[in-house]
Each structure stands twice: as C-alpha cells, then as structure tokens.
Amino acid sequence: MATRRDFLKLGVGSAVLLGAFGVASRFVGRHAVDDRREVLRGVIPAVLDGALPSAPEPRARAISTALADVETTIAGLPPATQDELASLFLALAAAPSRLLLAGLAKPWTEVRVDEVAEVLQGWRTHRLTLLQSAYHAFHDLILGAAYADEARWADIGYPGPPRF
C-alpha cells in the first residue's frame, strides 16, 4: 500500500521531470506557439468530437476557428497561467515527454481522434494531479472557447443564455 510519503515523492518527482522536459525543450529550439498549436490541433477534435462537421473542409475550418478561439482565451489569462500552459504545451509537444505523459509516439496531429480521447480520459481519472489538471485545462479551454462563440451554439446544442 502506498503511503502519503510515497505519493508526495511521486508528485515532486513528476513535477521535477515535467519541469526538466520543459526547460530542455526550450534549449533545443522549440517554439512555444508552434508547440501549442500542434498539441491543440490534436486535442481539439477529441474534445469537440460530435460537435464538429464530418466533411473534411468544414471540419478543418471548424478546428481552425476553435484553435483561434482557444488562443484568444489563452491571451486573456493572467501571465502566470499563460506560463504554466506554455510549459505544458512544450512538454506535450516534445517527443520524450509526450511519450512519458501521454503514451504517444507520434505527434498529436498524426494520432487518431479516438486515441487522443483515450489519453484524455486516462488523464481525467489518473492518480497524478498533474495529469488531471492537464485534462481539465484542455477541457475548460476548448469547451469554454466553443461556448463563448455564439456562431457555434447550434453546433454544440447550446440554446444560449437564459432570457429574462
């Protein structure tokens, strides 16, 4: 049976490892905006699955719009939160840490939607708070941006705010 001390060691070790991958990725020439877009282009279709058009061109446009909406949302967050998200995106875009954290050998944009959905579901129920936080960050950012766009309300089945 795991003790509280074991749990704390695992949490500290995970945080140090994630931080090390984030720092290392900055030294190997990674670009934060490109990393964020790569991860989001893989995650958005999984989070919005069922609310995106199935035809390829409208689907691609909807994903691009959702990506722009999420980036607008991120730009409105406090700088400390933006920095935390940047570290998360850097870690998830770099191959070694992506493999460690998500179990994905391929880049996010090359992984099937059902595989990404499985990763997200695993994070949602994971014992590490770090991965649960990553799940909630993606969920809240992507769905929050979708609900904020009045043009998407019909697509996602949202009737709009209550009228008084």
PDB file of C-alpha atoms in Angstrom:
ATOM      1  CA  MET A   1       0.000   0.000   0.000  1.00  0.00           C
ATOM      2  CA  ALA A   2       1.336   3.407  -0.940  1.00  0.00           C
ATOM      3  CA  THR A   3       1.996   5.793   1.883  1.00  0.00           C
ATOM      4  CA  ARG A   4       1.493   9.514   1.905  1.00  0.00           C
ATOM      5  CA  ARG A   5       5.262   9.938   1.699  1.00  0.00           C
ATOM      6  CA  ASP A   6       5.377   7.757  -1.469  1.00  0.00           C
ATOM      7  CA  PHE A   7       2.614   9.830  -3.008  1.00  0.00           C
ATOM      8  CA  LEU A   8       4.432  13.084  -2.211  1.00  0.00           C
ATOM      9  CA  LYS A   9       7.699  11.723  -3.624  1.00  0.00           C
ATOM     10  CA  LEU A  10       5.907  10.702  -6.813  1.00  0.00           C
ATOM     11  CA  GLY A  11       4.269  14.127  -7.109  1.00  0.00           C
ATOM     12  CA  VAL A  12       7.525  16.002  -6.564  1.00  0.00           C
ATOM     13  CA  GLY A  13       9.363  13.683  -8.944  1.00  0.00           C
ATOM     14  CA  SER A  14       6.708  14.184 -11.628  1.00  0.00           C
ATOM     15  CA  ALA A  15       6.822  17.958 -11.229  1.00  0.00           C
ATOM     16  CA  VAL A  16      10.630  17.973 -11.459  1.00  0.00           C
ATOM     17  CA  LEU A  17      10.538  15.711 -14.514  1.00  0.00           C
ATOM     18  CA  LEU A  18       7.922  17.857 -16.261  1.00  0.00           C
ATOM     19  CA  GLY A  19       9.890  20.991 -15.436  1.00  0.00           C
ATOM     20  CA  ALA A  20      13.104  19.405 -16.728  1.00  0.00           C
ATOM     21  CA  PHE A  21      11.427  18.465 -20.011  1.00  0.00           C
ATOM     22  CA  GLY A  22      10.023  21.972 -20.327  1.00  0.00           C
ATOM     23  CA  VAL A  23      13.426  23.566 -19.707  1.00  0.00           C
ATOM     24  CA  ALA A  24      15.200  21.095 -22.011  1.00  0.00           C
ATOM     25  CA  SER A  25      12.719  21.733 -24.814  1.00  0.00           C
ATOM     26  CA  ARG A  26      13.474  25.455 -24.638  1.00  0.00           C
ATOM     27  CA  PHE A  27      17.161  24.761 -25.135  1.00  0.00           C
ATOM     28  CA  VAL A  28      16.660  22.574 -28.203  1.00  0.00           C
ATOM     29  CA  GLY A  29      14.994  25.304 -30.238  1.00  0.00           C
ATOM     30  CA  ARG A  30      11.309  24.523 -29.707  1.00  0.00           C
ATOM     31  CA  HIS A  31       8.860  27.327 -30.380  1.00  0.00           C
ATOM     32  CA  ALA A  32       6.084  27.766 -27.793  1.00  0.00           C
ATOM     33  CA  VAL A  33       3.372  28.948 -30.214  1.00  0.00           C
ATOM     34  CA  ASP A  34       4.087  26.144 -32.683  1.00  0.00           C
ATOM     35  CA  ASP A  35       4.045  23.575 -29.873  1.00  0.00           C
ATOM     36  CA  ARG A  36       0.757  24.933 -28.539  1.00  0.00           C
ATOM     37  CA  ARG A  37      -0.853  24.802 -31.969  1.00  0.00           C
ATOM     38  CA  GLU A  38       0.420  21.277 -32.642  1.00  0.00           C
ATOM     39  CA  VAL A  39      -0.985  19.934 -29.384  1.00  0.00           C
ATOM     40  CA  LEU A  40      -4.280  21.798 -29.742  1.00  0.00           C
ATOM     41  CA  ARG A  41      -4.769  20.630 -33.355  1.00  0.00           C
ATOM     42  CA  GLY A  42      -4.628  17.097 -31.998  1.00  0.00           C
ATOM     43  CA  VAL A  43      -6.689  17.656 -28.859  1.00  0.00           C
ATOM     44  CA  ILE A  44      -9.482  19.922 -30.186  1.00  0.00           C
ATOM     45  CA  PRO A  45     -11.062  17.228 -32.399  1.00  0.00           C
ATOM     46  CA  ALA A  46     -11.151  14.815 -29.443  1.00  0.00           C
ATOM     47  CA  VAL A  47     -12.717  17.319 -27.042  1.00  0.00           C
ATOM     48  CA  LEU A  48     -15.236  18.595 -29.598  1.00  0.00           C
ATOM     49  CA  ASP A  49     -15.907  15.159 -31.081  1.00  0.00           C
ATOM     50  CA  GLY A  50     -19.502  15.012 -32.220  1.00  0.00           C
ATOM     51  CA  ALA A  51     -19.799  18.807 -32.432  1.00  0.00           C
ATOM     52  CA  LEU A  52     -17.525  19.148 -35.468  1.00  0.00           C
ATOM     53  CA  PRO A  53     -18.664  18.724 -39.061  1.00  0.00           C
ATOM     54  CA  SER A  54     -17.758  15.370 -40.597  1.00  0.00           C
ATOM     55  CA  ALA A  55     -16.926  16.685 -44.085  1.00  0.00           C
ATOM     56  CA  PRO A  56     -13.161  17.343 -44.347  1.00  0.00           C
ATOM     57  CA  GLU A  57     -13.141  21.022 -45.396  1.00  0.00           C
ATOM     58  CA  PRO A  58     -15.795  22.298 -42.955  1.00  0.00           C
ATOM     59  CA  ARG A  59     -14.180  20.179 -40.232  1.00  0.00           C
ATOM     60  CA  ALA A  60     -10.752  21.723 -40.888  1.00  0.00           C
ATOM     61  CA  ARG A  61     -12.289  25.224 -40.808  1.00  0.00           C
ATOM     62  CA  ALA A  62     -14.108  24.464 -37.549  1.00  0.00           C
ATOM     63  CA  ILE A  63     -10.898  23.176 -35.953  1.00  0.00           C
ATOM     64  CA  SER A  64      -9.002  26.280 -37.116  1.00  0.00           C
ATOM     65  CA  THR A  65     -11.732  28.515 -35.694  1.00  0.00           C
ATOM     66  CA  ALA A  66     -11.689  26.617 -32.400  1.00  0.00           C
ATOM     67  CA  LEU A  67      -7.891  26.913 -32.300  1.00  0.00           C
ATOM     68  CA  ALA A  68      -8.093  30.687 -32.836  1.00  0.00           C
ATOM     69  CA  ASP A  69     -10.769  30.943 -30.119  1.00  0.00           C
ATOM     70  CA  VAL A  70      -8.634  28.970 -27.647  1.00  0.00           C
ATOM     71  CA  GLU A  71      -5.611  31.145 -28.428  1.00  0.00           C
ATOM     72  CA  THR A  72      -7.726  34.261 -27.806  1.00  0.00           C
ATOM     73  CA  THR A  73      -8.832  32.771 -24.496  1.00  0.00           C
ATOM     74  CA  ILE A  74      -5.244  31.970 -23.504  1.00  0.00           C
ATOM     75  CA  ALA A  75      -4.172  35.527 -24.383  1.00  0.00           C
ATOM     76  CA  GLY A  76      -6.737  36.821 -21.861  1.00  0.00           C
ATOM     77  CA  LEU A  77      -5.412  34.705 -18.991  1.00  0.00           C
ATOM     78  CA  PRO A  78      -3.036  36.052 -16.337  1.00  0.00           C
ATOM     79  CA  PRO A  79       0.675  35.841 -17.274  1.00  0.00           C
ATOM     80  CA  ALA A  80       1.410  33.164 -14.638  1.00  0.00           C
ATOM     81  CA  THR A  81      -1.319  30.927 -16.053  1.00  0.00           C
ATOM     82  CA  GLN A  82      -0.058  31.541 -19.593  1.00  0.00           C
ATOM     83  CA  ASP A  83       3.429  30.465 -18.469  1.00  0.00           C
ATOM     84  CA  GLU A  84       2.076  27.266 -16.901  1.00  0.00           C
ATOM     85  CA  LEU A  85       0.176  26.453 -20.080  1.00  0.00           C
ATOM     86  CA  ALA A  86       3.258  27.180 -22.190  1.00  0.00           C
ATOM     87  CA  SER A  87       5.246  24.689 -20.109  1.00  0.00           C
ATOM     88  CA  LEU A  88       2.503  22.105 -20.505  1.00  0.00           C
ATOM     89  CA  PHE A  89       2.360  22.570 -24.284  1.00  0.00           C
ATOM     90  CA  LEU A  90       6.156  22.424 -24.583  1.00  0.00           C
ATOM     91  CA  ALA A  91       6.280  19.204 -22.584  1.00  0.00           C
ATOM     92  CA  LEU A  92       3.446  17.599 -24.547  1.00  0.00           C
ATOM     93  CA  ALA A  93       4.916  18.550 -27.922  1.00  0.00           C
ATOM     94  CA  ALA A  94       8.432  17.200 -27.242  1.00  0.00           C
ATOM     95  CA  ALA A  95       8.638  13.518 -28.185  1.00  0.00           C
ATOM     96  CA  PRO A  96      10.223  12.119 -24.985  1.00  0.00           C
ATOM     97  CA  SER A  97       7.843  13.860 -22.604  1.00  0.00           C
ATOM     98  CA  ARG A  98       4.827  13.259 -24.887  1.00  0.00           C
ATOM     99  CA  LEU A  99       5.646   9.545 -24.773  1.00  0.00           C
ATOM    100  CA  LEU A 100       6.071   9.644 -20.995  1.00  0.00           C
ATOM    101  CA  LEU A 101       2.979  11.743 -20.208  1.00  0.00           C
ATOM    102  CA  ALA A 102       0.573  10.654 -22.943  1.00  0.00           C
ATOM    103  CA  GLY A 103       1.999   7.377 -24.197  1.00  0.00           C
ATOM    104  CA  LEU A 104       2.017   8.754 -27.750  1.00  0.00           C
ATOM    105  CA  ALA A 105       4.995   8.063 -30.005  1.00  0.00           C
ATOM    106  CA  LYS A 106       3.582  10.108 -32.904  1.00  0.00           C
ATOM    107  CA  PRO A 107       2.968  13.878 -32.906  1.00  0.00           C
ATOM    108  CA  TRP A 108      -0.512  14.952 -31.786  1.00  0.00           C
ATOM    109  CA  THR A 109      -1.596  15.832 -35.318  1.00  0.00           C
ATOM    110  CA  GLU A 110      -0.824  12.294 -36.536  1.00  0.00           C
ATOM    111  CA  VAL A 111      -2.770  10.473 -33.826  1.00  0.00           C
ATOM    112  CA  ARG A 112      -6.359   9.325 -34.392  1.00  0.00           C
ATOM    113  CA  VAL A 113      -9.131  11.172 -32.541  1.00  0.00           C
ATOM    114  CA  ASP A 114     -10.125   8.063 -30.580  1.00  0.00           C
ATOM    115  CA  GLU A 115      -6.525   7.616 -29.384  1.00  0.00           C
ATOM    116  CA  VAL A 116      -6.384  11.217 -28.150  1.00  0.00           C
ATOM    117  CA  ALA A 117      -9.781  10.787 -26.478  1.00  0.00           C
ATOM    118  CA  GLU A 118      -8.426   7.698 -24.716  1.00  0.00           C
ATOM    119  CA  VAL A 119      -5.382   9.654 -23.488  1.00  0.00           C
ATOM    120  CA  LEU A 120      -7.618  12.457 -22.206  1.00  0.00           C
ATOM    121  CA  GLN A 121      -9.937  10.015 -20.466  1.00  0.00           C
ATOM    122  CA  GLY A 122      -6.924   8.399 -18.825  1.00  0.00           C
ATOM    123  CA  TRP A 123      -5.743  11.794 -17.601  1.00  0.00           C
ATOM    124  CA  ARG A 124      -9.202  12.653 -16.278  1.00  0.00           C
ATOM    125  CA  THR A 125      -9.116   9.693 -13.920  1.00  0.00           C
ATOM    126  CA  HIS A 126      -5.338   9.476 -13.371  1.00  0.00           C
ATOM    127  CA  ARG A 127      -3.920   9.294  -9.861  1.00  0.00           C
ATOM    128  CA  LEU A 128      -1.467  12.126 -10.603  1.00  0.00           C
ATOM    129  CA  THR A 129      -2.993  15.537 -10.041  1.00  0.00           C
ATOM    130  CA  LEU A 130      -0.674  16.917 -12.722  1.00  0.00           C
ATOM    131  CA  LEU A 131      -2.364  14.878 -15.464  1.00  0.00           C
ATOM    132  CA  GLN A 132      -5.835  15.548 -14.074  1.00  0.00           C
ATOM    133  CA  SER A 133      -5.006  19.263 -14.222  1.00  0.00           C
ATOM    134  CA  ALA A 134      -3.859  18.905 -17.837  1.00  0.00           C
ATOM    135  CA  TYR A 135      -7.161  17.226 -18.715  1.00  0.00           C
ATOM    136  CA  HIS A 136      -9.190  19.947 -17.017  1.00  0.00           C
ATOM    137  CA  ALA A 137      -7.112  22.684 -18.651  1.00  0.00           C
ATOM    138  CA  PHE A 138      -7.807  21.295 -22.128  1.00  0.00           C
ATOM    139  CA  HIS A 139     -11.444  20.600 -21.361  1.00  0.00           C
ATOM    140  CA  ASP A 140     -12.112  24.052 -19.909  1.00  0.00           C
ATOM    141  CA  LEU A 141     -10.133  25.995 -22.523  1.00  0.00           C
ATOM    142  CA  ILE A 142     -11.603  24.234 -25.547  1.00  0.00           C
ATOM    143  CA  LEU A 143     -15.203  23.931 -24.388  1.00  0.00           C
ATOM    144  CA  GLY A 144     -15.149  27.403 -22.841  1.00  0.00           C
ATOM    145  CA  ALA A 145     -14.000  28.893 -26.129  1.00  0.00           C
ATOM    146  CA  ALA A 146     -16.654  26.897 -28.019  1.00  0.00           C
ATOM    147  CA  TYR A 147     -19.444  28.056 -25.735  1.00  0.00           C
ATOM    148  CA  ALA A 148     -18.258  31.656 -25.971  1.00  0.00           C
ATOM    149  CA  ASP A 149     -18.680  31.680 -29.773  1.00  0.00           C
ATOM    150  CA  GLU A 150     -22.340  32.427 -30.492  1.00  0.00           C
ATOM    151  CA  ALA A 151     -21.962  31.129 -34.065  1.00  0.00           C
ATOM    152  CA  ARG A 152     -21.191  27.630 -32.676  1.00  0.00           C
ATOM    153  CA  TRP A 153     -24.100  27.409 -30.255  1.00  0.00           C
ATOM    154  CA  ALA A 154     -26.329  25.485 -32.661  1.00  0.00           C
ATOM    155  CA  ASP A 155     -23.483  23.063 -33.496  1.00  0.00           C
ATOM    156  CA  ILE A 156     -22.897  22.168 -29.853  1.00  0.00           C
ATOM    157  CA  GLY A 157     -26.558  22.096 -28.861  1.00  0.00           C
ATOM    158  CA  TYR A 158     -26.365  25.143 -26.607  1.00  0.00           C
ATOM    159  CA  PRO A 159     -29.574  27.188 -26.684  1.00  0.00           C
ATOM    160  CA  GLY A 160     -27.816  30.292 -25.377  1.00  0.00           C
ATOM    161  CA  PRO A 161     -28.072  32.046 -22.049  1.00  0.00           C
ATOM    162  CA  PRO A 162     -31.443  32.201 -20.366  1.00  0.00           C
ATOM    163  CA  ARG A 163     -33.625  35.107 -21.371  1.00  0.00           C
ATOM    164  CA  PHE A 164     -35.164  37.115 -18.557  1.00  0.00           C
TER     165      PHE A 164
END
